[in-house]
Coordinates of C-alpha atoms (C1' of nucleotides) in Angstrom, one line a residue:
Chain C
M502 CA 26.2 -50.5 23.2
Q503 CA 23.1 -51.5 21.8
S504 CA 20.4 -49.6 23.5
I505 CA 17.3 -50.4 21.7
R506 CA 16.0 -53.7 22.5
E507 CA 14.6 -56.0 20.0
L508 CA 11.2 -54.7 18.9
K509 CA 8.4 -57.2 19.9
S510 CA 4.8 -57.4 19.1
N511 CA 2.8 -56.4 22.3
F512 CA -0.2 -57.7 20.4
S513 CA -0.2 -61.5 20.0
G514 CA -2.6 -61.7 16.8
P515 CA -2.2 -60.3 13.5
P516 CA -3.2 -56.6 13.2
P517 CA -6.8 -56.0 11.9
A518 CA -7.2 -55.8 8.3
S519 CA -7.6 -52.2 8.3
M520 CA -4.7 -51.6 10.3
A521 CA -2.3 -53.7 7.9
A522 CA -1.0 -50.4 6.3
G523 CA 1.5 -52.5 4.1
P524 CA 5.1 -53.5 4.6
D525 CA 6.1 -50.0 5.7
A526 CA 4.3 -50.1 8.8
Y527 CA 6.1 -53.1 9.7
L528 CA 9.3 -51.8 8.6
Q529 CA 8.9 -48.7 10.5
G530 CA 8.6 -50.7 13.8
S531 CA 11.9 -52.2 13.2
I532 CA 13.7 -48.9 13.5
R533 CA 16.8 -49.4 15.7
M534 CA 18.7 -46.4 17.3
T535 CA 22.1 -46.9 18.8
L536 CA 23.9 -44.4 21.0
E537 CA 27.4 -43.7 19.8
D538 CA 30.3 -43.2 22.3
L539 CA 28.4 -45.0 24.8
D540 CA 31.5 -45.8 26.7
L541 CA 32.2 -42.2 27.1
W542 CA 28.5 -41.6 28.3
K543 CA 28.7 -44.4 30.7
T544 CA 32.0 -42.9 32.2
F545 CA 30.2 -39.5 32.7
H546 CA 27.1 -41.2 33.9
E547 CA 28.9 -43.1 36.6
I548 CA 30.2 -39.9 38.1
G549 CA 26.9 -38.0 37.5
T550 CA 26.8 -36.0 34.1
E551 CA 26.6 -32.1 34.1
M552 CA 25.9 -30.1 31.5
I553 CA 26.6 -26.5 31.5
I554 CA 23.9 -24.2 30.4
T555 CA 24.5 -20.4 29.7
K556 CA 22.3 -17.6 28.5
P557 CA 24.0 -17.5 24.8
G558 CA 23.6 -21.4 24.8
R559 CA 26.2 -24.1 25.5
R560 CA 27.0 -27.2 23.5
M561 CA 26.4 -30.5 25.2
F562 CA 29.5 -32.7 25.9
P563 CA 29.3 -35.6 25.2
H564 CA 27.1 -34.6 22.7
C565 CA 24.4 -36.7 21.2
K566 CA 25.4 -38.9 18.5
V567 CA 23.2 -41.8 17.3
S568 CA 23.0 -44.3 14.5
L569 CA 20.0 -45.6 12.9
S570 CA 18.9 -48.7 11.1
G571 CA 15.5 -50.1 9.9
L572 CA 14.4 -47.1 8.3
I573 CA 12.8 -47.4 4.7
P574 CA 15.6 -46.1 2.5
C575 CA 13.3 -44.0 0.3
A576 CA 11.1 -42.4 2.9
K577 CA 11.8 -39.2 4.3
Y578 CA 12.5 -38.8 8.1
I579 CA 12.8 -36.1 10.5
L580 CA 14.9 -36.3 13.5
L581 CA 14.0 -34.5 16.7
V582 CA 15.5 -34.1 20.2
D583 CA 13.9 -32.8 23.3
M584 CA 14.9 -32.7 26.9
V585 CA 12.6 -34.4 29.5
P586 CA 12.9 -33.8 33.1
E587 CA 14.2 -36.9 35.1
D588 CA 11.8 -36.0 38.0
G589 CA 10.2 -33.2 39.9
F590 CA 12.9 -31.9 41.9
R591 CA 15.4 -29.4 42.3
Y592 CA 19.0 -30.5 43.3
K593 CA 22.0 -29.0 44.9
W594 CA 25.5 -30.2 45.3
N595 CA 26.4 -30.6 48.8
K596 CA 29.5 -32.5 50.2
E597 CA 30.3 -34.2 47.1
K598 CA 27.0 -35.5 46.3
W599 CA 23.8 -34.4 44.8
E600 CA 20.9 -33.8 47.0
V601 CA 17.2 -32.9 46.6
A602 CA 16.7 -29.1 47.4
G603 CA 13.1 -28.8 46.8
K604 CA 10.5 -29.1 44.2
A605 CA 11.4 -28.3 40.6
E606 CA 10.7 -25.0 39.1
P607 CA 7.9 -24.6 36.5
Q608 CA 8.7 -26.1 33.3
P609 CA 10.5 -23.5 31.0
P610 CA 9.1 -23.1 27.4
C611 CA 9.4 -26.8 25.7
R612 CA 11.6 -26.8 22.7
T613 CA 12.5 -29.6 20.2
Y614 CA 15.8 -29.4 18.2
L615 CA 15.4 -30.5 14.8
H616 CA 18.3 -32.1 13.2
P617 CA 19.4 -29.7 10.4
D618 CA 19.3 -32.5 7.8
S619 CA 15.6 -33.1 8.4
P620 CA 14.0 -34.0 6.4
A621 CA 16.3 -36.5 4.8
L622 CA 15.7 -39.9 3.3
G623 CA 16.1 -42.9 5.4
S624 CA 19.1 -44.0 3.4
H625 CA 20.9 -40.8 4.4
W626 CA 20.2 -41.2 8.0
M627 CA 21.4 -44.7 8.0
K628 CA 24.7 -44.3 6.0
Q629 CA 26.3 -42.5 8.9
S630 CA 26.1 -41.6 12.5
I631 CA 23.9 -38.6 13.1
S632 CA 25.5 -36.1 15.4
F633 CA 23.4 -33.5 17.2
L634 CA 26.5 -31.4 18.0
K635 CA 25.2 -28.2 17.5
L636 CA 22.2 -28.6 19.9
K637 CA 22.7 -25.9 22.5
L638 CA 21.3 -25.7 26.1
T639 CA 20.2 -22.4 27.6
N640 CA 18.9 -21.3 30.7
N641 CA 17.4 -18.1 29.2
T642 CA 13.7 -18.3 29.0
L643 CA 13.5 -15.8 26.7
D644 CA 15.8 -17.1 24.3
Q645 CA 15.4 -16.2 20.7
H646 CA 17.8 -18.6 19.1
G647 CA 16.0 -21.6 19.6
H648 CA 18.1 -23.4 22.0
I649 CA 16.6 -25.9 24.3
I650 CA 15.6 -24.1 27.6
L651 CA 16.3 -25.9 30.8
H652 CA 16.6 -25.1 34.5
S653 CA 19.8 -25.2 36.4
M654 CA 20.2 -27.7 39.2
H655 CA 17.5 -29.7 37.5
R656 CA 17.9 -33.2 36.0
Y657 CA 17.1 -34.1 32.4
H658 CA 17.6 -36.7 29.7
P659 CA 17.4 -36.1 25.9
R660 CA 14.8 -37.9 24.0
F661 CA 15.1 -38.8 20.4
H662 CA 12.4 -38.9 17.8
V663 CA 12.3 -40.4 14.5
V664 CA 9.4 -39.1 12.4
Q665 CA 8.4 -40.4 9.0
A666 CA 7.4 -37.2 7.4
D667 CA 8.1 -35.3 4.1
D668 CA 8.5 -31.9 5.7
L669 CA 8.1 -30.2 9.1
F670 CA 4.5 -29.4 8.2
S671 CA 3.4 -32.9 7.9
V672 CA 5.1 -34.0 11.2
R673 CA 2.0 -33.1 12.9
W674 CA 0.2 -36.0 11.0
S675 CA 3.0 -38.5 11.3
V676 CA 3.5 -41.3 13.8
F677 CA 7.0 -41.1 15.3
Q678 CA 9.2 -43.3 17.5
T679 CA 10.9 -42.1 20.5
F680 CA 14.2 -43.3 22.1
T681 CA 15.9 -42.6 25.0
F682 CA 19.1 -43.8 26.8
P683 CA 19.6 -44.0 30.6
E684 CA 23.4 -43.0 30.2
T685 CA 22.6 -39.6 28.7
S686 CA 20.6 -38.3 31.6
F687 CA 22.4 -35.1 33.1
T688 CA 22.0 -32.3 35.5
A689 CA 21.9 -28.9 34.2
V690 CA 24.3 -26.4 35.8
T691 CA 25.6 -23.0 35.2
A692 CA 28.9 -24.0 36.8
Y693 CA 30.3 -27.4 37.4
Q694 CA 29.8 -28.8 40.8
N695 CA 31.6 -32.0 40.6
T696 CA 35.3 -31.6 39.9
R697 CA 35.6 -35.1 38.6
I698 CA 33.0 -34.0 35.9
T699 CA 35.3 -31.1 35.1
K700 CA 38.1 -33.1 34.7
L701 CA 36.6 -35.7 32.6
K702 CA 35.3 -32.8 30.2
I703 CA 38.7 -31.4 29.9
D704 CA 40.2 -34.7 29.2
H705 CA 37.9 -35.7 26.7
N706 CA 36.5 -32.3 25.1
P707 CA 39.2 -31.1 22.5
F708 CA 37.9 -27.5 23.0
A709 CA 39.1 -27.7 26.5
K710 CA 42.6 -28.9 25.7
G711 CA 43.9 -25.6 27.0
F712 CA 42.9 -26.7 30.6
R713 CA 44.7 -29.9 30.3
D714 CA 47.4 -30.6 32.9
E715 CA 50.1 -31.9 30.3
G716 CA 52.0 -29.6 28.5
T717 CA 49.8 -27.2 27.0
S718 CA 48.6 -25.6 30.2
K719 CA 52.1 -24.1 30.6
K720 CA 50.9 -21.3 28.4
R721 CA 48.2 -20.4 30.7
W722 CA 50.6 -20.2 33.6
V723 CA 53.0 -18.0 31.7
S724 CA 50.2 -15.7 30.5
M725 CA 49.0 -15.3 33.9
T726 CA 50.1 -12.1 35.4
G727 CA 48.4 -11.9 38.7
A728 CA 50.0 -14.0 41.4
V729 CA 46.5 -14.1 42.8
I730 CA 45.3 -15.8 39.8
A731 CA 48.1 -18.3 39.7
L732 CA 47.3 -19.1 43.5
H733 CA 43.7 -19.7 42.4
T734 CA 44.7 -21.8 39.6
A735 CA 47.0 -23.9 41.8
K736 CA 44.1 -24.4 44.3
T737 CA 42.2 -25.4 41.5
E738 CA 44.4 -28.0 40.3
L739 CA 45.0 -29.4 43.8
K740 CA 41.5 -29.9 44.1
I741 CA 41.3 -31.7 40.7
K742 CA 44.0 -33.9 41.8
D743 CA 42.4 -34.6 45.1
A744 CA 39.3 -35.6 43.4
V745 CA 41.0 -38.0 41.2
K746 CA 42.5 -39.7 44.3
E747 CA 39.0 -40.1 45.6
E748 CA 37.7 -43.5 45.2
R749 CA 35.4 -44.0 42.2
Y750 CA 31.9 -43.6 43.2
S751 CA 28.9 -41.8 42.0
P752 CA 26.9 -39.0 43.6
W753 CA 24.0 -41.2 42.3
G754 CA 25.4 -44.2 43.6
A755 CA 22.4 -45.2 45.9
E756 CA 20.1 -44.7 43.0
R757 CA 22.1 -47.2 40.9
Q758 CA 22.6 -49.8 43.5
Q759 CA 19.2 -49.9 44.5
G760 CA 17.6 -49.4 41.2
V761 CA 15.7 -46.4 42.5
R762 CA 17.1 -43.3 44.1
T763 CA 16.5 -43.0 47.5
D764 CA 17.1 -39.2 47.8
S765 CA 13.9 -38.1 46.0
P766 CA 10.6 -38.3 47.6
A767 CA 8.0 -39.8 45.6
E768 CA 10.7 -41.4 43.6
A769 CA 8.9 -44.6 42.9
D770 CA 6.3 -42.9 41.2
A771 CA 8.3 -40.9 38.9
R772 CA 10.2 -43.8 37.9
D773 CA 7.1 -45.9 37.1
I774 CA 5.8 -43.2 34.9
Y775 CA 9.1 -42.9 33.3
N776 CA 9.4 -46.4 32.4
A777 CA 5.9 -46.5 31.2
E778 CA 6.5 -43.8 28.6
Q779 CA 9.7 -45.6 27.3
L780 CA 9.1 -49.0 27.4
V781 CA 6.4 -49.3 24.9
P782 CA 7.4 -51.4 22.0
A783 CA 4.9 -51.8 19.4
P784 CA 5.0 -52.3 15.7
A785 CA 3.7 -49.2 13.7
A786 CA 0.7 -51.4 12.6
Y787 CA -0.4 -51.0 16.2
Q788 CA 0.1 -47.3 16.5
P789 CA -3.6 -46.6 16.8
Y790 CA -3.6 -48.4 20.0
R791 CA -0.7 -46.4 21.4
A792 CA -2.2 -43.1 20.0
H793 CA -5.2 -43.7 21.8
E794 CA -3.4 -44.6 25.1
Y795 CA -1.4 -41.5 25.0
G796 CA -4.3 -39.6 24.0
K797 CA -6.7 -40.5 26.6
S798 CA -4.3 -40.3 29.6
P799 CA -2.1 -37.8 30.9
S800 CA 1.1 -38.2 29.3
P801 CA 3.7 -39.9 31.0
S802 CA 6.4 -37.5 30.3
S803 CA 4.1 -34.6 31.3
S804 CA 3.6 -36.6 34.5
V805 CA 7.3 -36.9 34.9
G806 CA 8.1 -33.4 34.4
S807 CA 5.4 -32.2 36.4
G808 CA 6.6 -33.8 39.4
I809 CA 6.1 -30.4 40.8
S810 CA 2.7 -31.5 41.9
G811 CA 4.4 -34.1 43.8
S812 CA 1.6 -36.6 42.8
G813 CA 2.9 -37.3 39.2
R814 CA -0.5 -35.5 37.8
R815 CA -0.6 -32.2 36.1
S816 CA -3.2 -30.5 34.2
F817 CA -3.6 -30.7 30.4
E818 CA -3.0 -27.0 30.0
P819 CA -1.3 -26.6 26.7
R820 CA 2.2 -25.5 26.5
V821 CA 3.8 -24.3 23.4
P822 CA 6.1 -26.7 22.0
E823 CA 8.6 -25.3 19.5
I824 CA 11.0 -27.1 17.0
S825 CA 14.3 -25.4 17.1
A826 CA 17.3 -25.8 15.1
V827 CA 20.9 -24.5 14.3
P828 CA 20.6 -21.2 12.6
D829 CA 23.3 -22.4 10.2
H830 CA 21.4 -25.0 8.5
D831 CA 23.1 -26.6 5.9
S832 CA 21.2 -25.9 2.6
S833 CA 23.0 -28.9 1.0
K834 CA 21.0 -31.2 2.7
P835 CA 20.0 -34.1 0.8
G836 CA 18.1 -33.2 -2.2
P837 CA 15.3 -34.7 -3.9
S838 CA 14.8 -38.4 -3.7
H839 CA 16.6 -40.7 -6.3
C840 CA 14.4 -43.4 -5.2
G841 CA 11.2 -44.6 -6.6
P842 CA 7.7 -43.6 -5.3
Q843 CA 8.4 -42.2 -1.9
H844 CA 7.0 -44.2 1.0
L845 CA 4.9 -41.4 2.2
P846 CA 3.4 -41.6 5.7
G847 CA 0.7 -44.3 5.3
P848 CA -2.7 -44.6 6.4
Q849 CA -1.4 -45.7 9.6
D850 CA 0.1 -42.3 10.1
Y851 CA -3.3 -40.8 9.9
S852 CA -4.7 -43.3 12.0
G853 CA -2.6 -42.3 14.7
V854 CA -3.4 -38.6 14.1
L855 CA -7.0 -39.3 14.2
N856 CA -6.8 -41.0 17.4
M857 CA -4.6 -38.3 18.9
S858 CA -7.1 -35.6 17.6
M859 CA -10.2 -37.5 18.9
A860 CA -8.4 -37.9 22.3
Q861 CA -7.9 -34.0 22.2
A862 CA -11.5 -33.4 20.8
G863 CA -12.6 -32.2 24.2
K864 CA -10.0 -29.6 24.2
P865 CA -9.9 -28.0 20.7
G866 CA -6.8 -26.1 19.8
V867 CA -5.2 -27.4 22.7
I868 CA -1.7 -27.6 20.6
G869 CA -0.9 -24.1 19.4
H870 CA 2.5 -25.5 18.4
H871 CA 5.1 -23.0 17.3
I872 CA 7.9 -23.9 15.1
Y873 CA 11.1 -22.3 15.8
S874 CA 12.7 -22.4 12.3
P875 CA 16.4 -21.3 11.5
Y876 CA 15.1 -20.7 8.0
G877 CA 12.7 -17.9 9.1
S878 CA 11.1 -16.3 11.7
E879 CA 9.2 -18.1 14.5
Q880 CA 5.8 -19.0 13.1
P881 CA 2.5 -20.7 14.4
L882 CA 1.6 -23.9 12.2
A883 CA -2.0 -24.1 11.9
Q884 CA -1.3 -27.7 10.7
W885 CA 0.2 -28.4 14.0
S886 CA -2.8 -27.3 16.1
G887 CA -5.2 -29.9 17.1
P888 CA -7.6 -30.2 14.6
G889 CA -11.0 -31.6 14.9
P890 CA -11.5 -34.7 12.8
A891 CA -14.2 -32.8 10.9
Q892 CA -11.5 -30.4 10.1
Y893 CA -9.0 -32.7 8.9
P894 CA -10.7 -35.7 7.8
P895 CA -8.4 -38.6 7.7
P896 CA -7.9 -39.8 4.0
H897 CA -8.5 -43.4 5.1
P898 CA -11.2 -45.4 6.4
L899 CA -9.8 -45.7 9.7
T900 CA -12.2 -44.6 12.0
A901 CA -13.3 -44.4 15.5
D902 CA -13.4 -48.1 15.4
Y903 CA -9.8 -48.1 16.8
T904 CA -10.4 -45.9 19.7
S905 CA -13.5 -47.9 20.7
Q906 CA -11.4 -51.0 20.6
A907 CA -8.3 -49.6 22.1
V908 CA -6.9 -51.9 24.6
H909 CA -4.3 -51.1 27.0
H910 CA -1.6 -53.6 26.4
G911 CA 0.8 -54.7 28.9
Y912 CA 4.4 -53.0 28.6
H913 CA 7.2 -55.1 27.8
H914 CA 10.1 -54.3 29.8
G915 CA 13.3 -55.2 28.2
N916 CA 16.8 -54.7 29.9
V917 CA 18.1 -52.2 27.5
G918 CA 15.9 -51.0 24.7
E919 CA 13.7 -47.9 25.4
W920 CA 11.6 -46.7 22.9
S921 CA 8.0 -45.8 22.4
Q922 CA 5.8 -44.9 19.6
Y923 CA 2.9 -42.3 19.9
P924 CA 1.8 -39.2 17.8
L925 CA 4.2 -36.3 18.2
F926 CA 3.2 -33.7 20.6
S927 CA 0.4 -35.5 22.0
Y928 CA 2.2 -35.7 25.2
S929 CA 5.2 -33.6 25.4
C930 CA 5.7 -30.1 26.8
W931 CA 2.8 -29.7 28.9
Chain N
dT928 C1' 27.6 -16.8 55.1
dC929 C1' 26.2 -19.6 51.4
dT930 C1' 24.5 -20.8 46.9
dC931 C1' 23.9 -19.7 42.4
dC932 C1' 24.3 -17.0 38.3
dT933 C1' 26.9 -13.9 35.1
dG934 C1' 30.4 -11.6 32.5
dC935 C1' 35.0 -11.8 31.3
dC936 C1' 39.3 -14.0 30.2
dA937 C1' 42.8 -16.8 27.9
dC938 C1' 43.5 -20.9 25.3
dG939 C1' 42.4 -24.5 21.6
dT940 C1' 39.7 -26.0 17.8
dT941 C1' 37.2 -25.0 13.7
dT942 C1' 35.9 -22.6 9.6
dG943 C1' 36.2 -20.0 5.5
dA944 C1' 38.3 -16.6 2.7
dA945 C1' 42.5 -15.6 0.4
dG946 C1' 46.8 -16.5 -2.1
dC947 C1' 49.5 -19.5 -4.6
dG948 C1' 51.0 -22.9 -7.9
dC949 C1' 49.9 -26.3 -11.5
Chain P
dA510 C1' 39.7 -20.5 -16.0
dG511 C1' 39.4 -24.2 -13.2
dC512 C1' 41.2 -27.0 -9.4
dG513 C1' 43.7 -28.4 -5.2
dC514 C1' 46.6 -27.1 -1.7
dT515 C1' 48.4 -24.0 2.0
dT516 C1' 48.0 -20.2 5.1
dC517 C1' 46.1 -17.4 8.4
dA518 C1' 42.7 -14.7 10.9
dA519 C1' 38.1 -14.6 12.9
dA520 C1' 34.7 -17.0 15.0
dC521 C1' 33.5 -20.3 18.1
dG522 C1' 33.6 -23.5 22.1
dT523 C1' 35.8 -24.3 26.4
dG524 C1' 36.5 -24.1 31.8
dG525 C1' 38.3 -20.9 35.4
dC526 C1' 37.6 -17.0 38.0
dA527 C1' 35.9 -12.9 40.5
dG528 C1' 32.2 -10.5 41.8
dG529 C1' 27.2 -9.7 42.5
dA530 C1' 22.3 -10.9 43.8
dG531 C1' 19.2 -13.2 46.7

DNA sequence: TCTCCTGCCACGTTTGAAGCGC
DNA sequence: AGCGCTTCAAACGTGGCAGGAG
């Protein structure tokens, strides 16, 4: 159940004095995220999870639900989710299994789903499970509702970001931690391909009760007037039953057994990059290093997503990430803090930004972030654009020392935990 | 011919307004 | 007037299906 492994320092000695941003930094590094309904996710994952995407947007099922611990109760956090391509391929469903059908299509506009409670105190996030029920997926690249845009027949996995920030505008300045769960990977489809997935969805999704075999489906039979329709339904049910009889196997079986998929060319490269992105435990105090790493080299996720090139490389051409959220944002979100002085993003946060900014200094304005807000019209955020250090001098004597002394620490690969820590949007979506 | 996408359908769940009683 | 409970209809979410596009 526990998906996040213990955080371990990948830095043997104490942090430099200038990096010792107080206890917060260390606490921040102890954030733990746990995926709820793991058994359900695993059940789907074993078969090969599929998620329907539609033009008006479709919810995920199972939906993303996590619990958090290790947050600073009195500090405000923002929770984000985005979808990352698993690889650079397009797939097709052929003879009861997924096969590579070619290179992936160019990445659609990248969007990040903002949890409607954001920003909220750490105590709020930790007191109960956090549901992303209203997150919707769409294949409409012109979508105006802020849904996450995906390509059909492509594989993705959700990525959860925890950002210590007072508001959306300061996200840009905050260091965040990213969590992923292997069980949540899925194939985006416009119609279910695997009948076993269909059956699982019907069995577990309350909204699909009407399609269950037992009892309730009688109504459907009665209501159907055309014999042809009844015939089709009968055929469908037969298919489902046949599917159930089949021995339990996953269309990704080879992948799981061998640890790597064998049906994807250049698979190993993609996976290496993928792991490099995820398995980067490091206390917040060491963020500058991480920030620098992500800033100076092509982002892992971008490389993964860009498998289009086949070589795992892609350009640094800016994409336009957006933050989206459900329109029906609950205005009754947690109010003003009842805690004492807020633990605002400390100097360490700025240090992260600093490094990112410096890393991007060679491409000014590379990040023309747009924020898709349910509270108003989409608006560009100047604060989110990549400022030069001169434009936004860090209010802390953290300087280029960190960049100059940046060291690439070896990644620690745990058996479960998958998280990383780096400046927001220095990587994603391009 | 095949694959994939789209619009529509019927059904169940959720939500919020309206009505009622205390 | 205020509160809590119940009812009910509209909105929403779901998978199945037919038909169209490429």
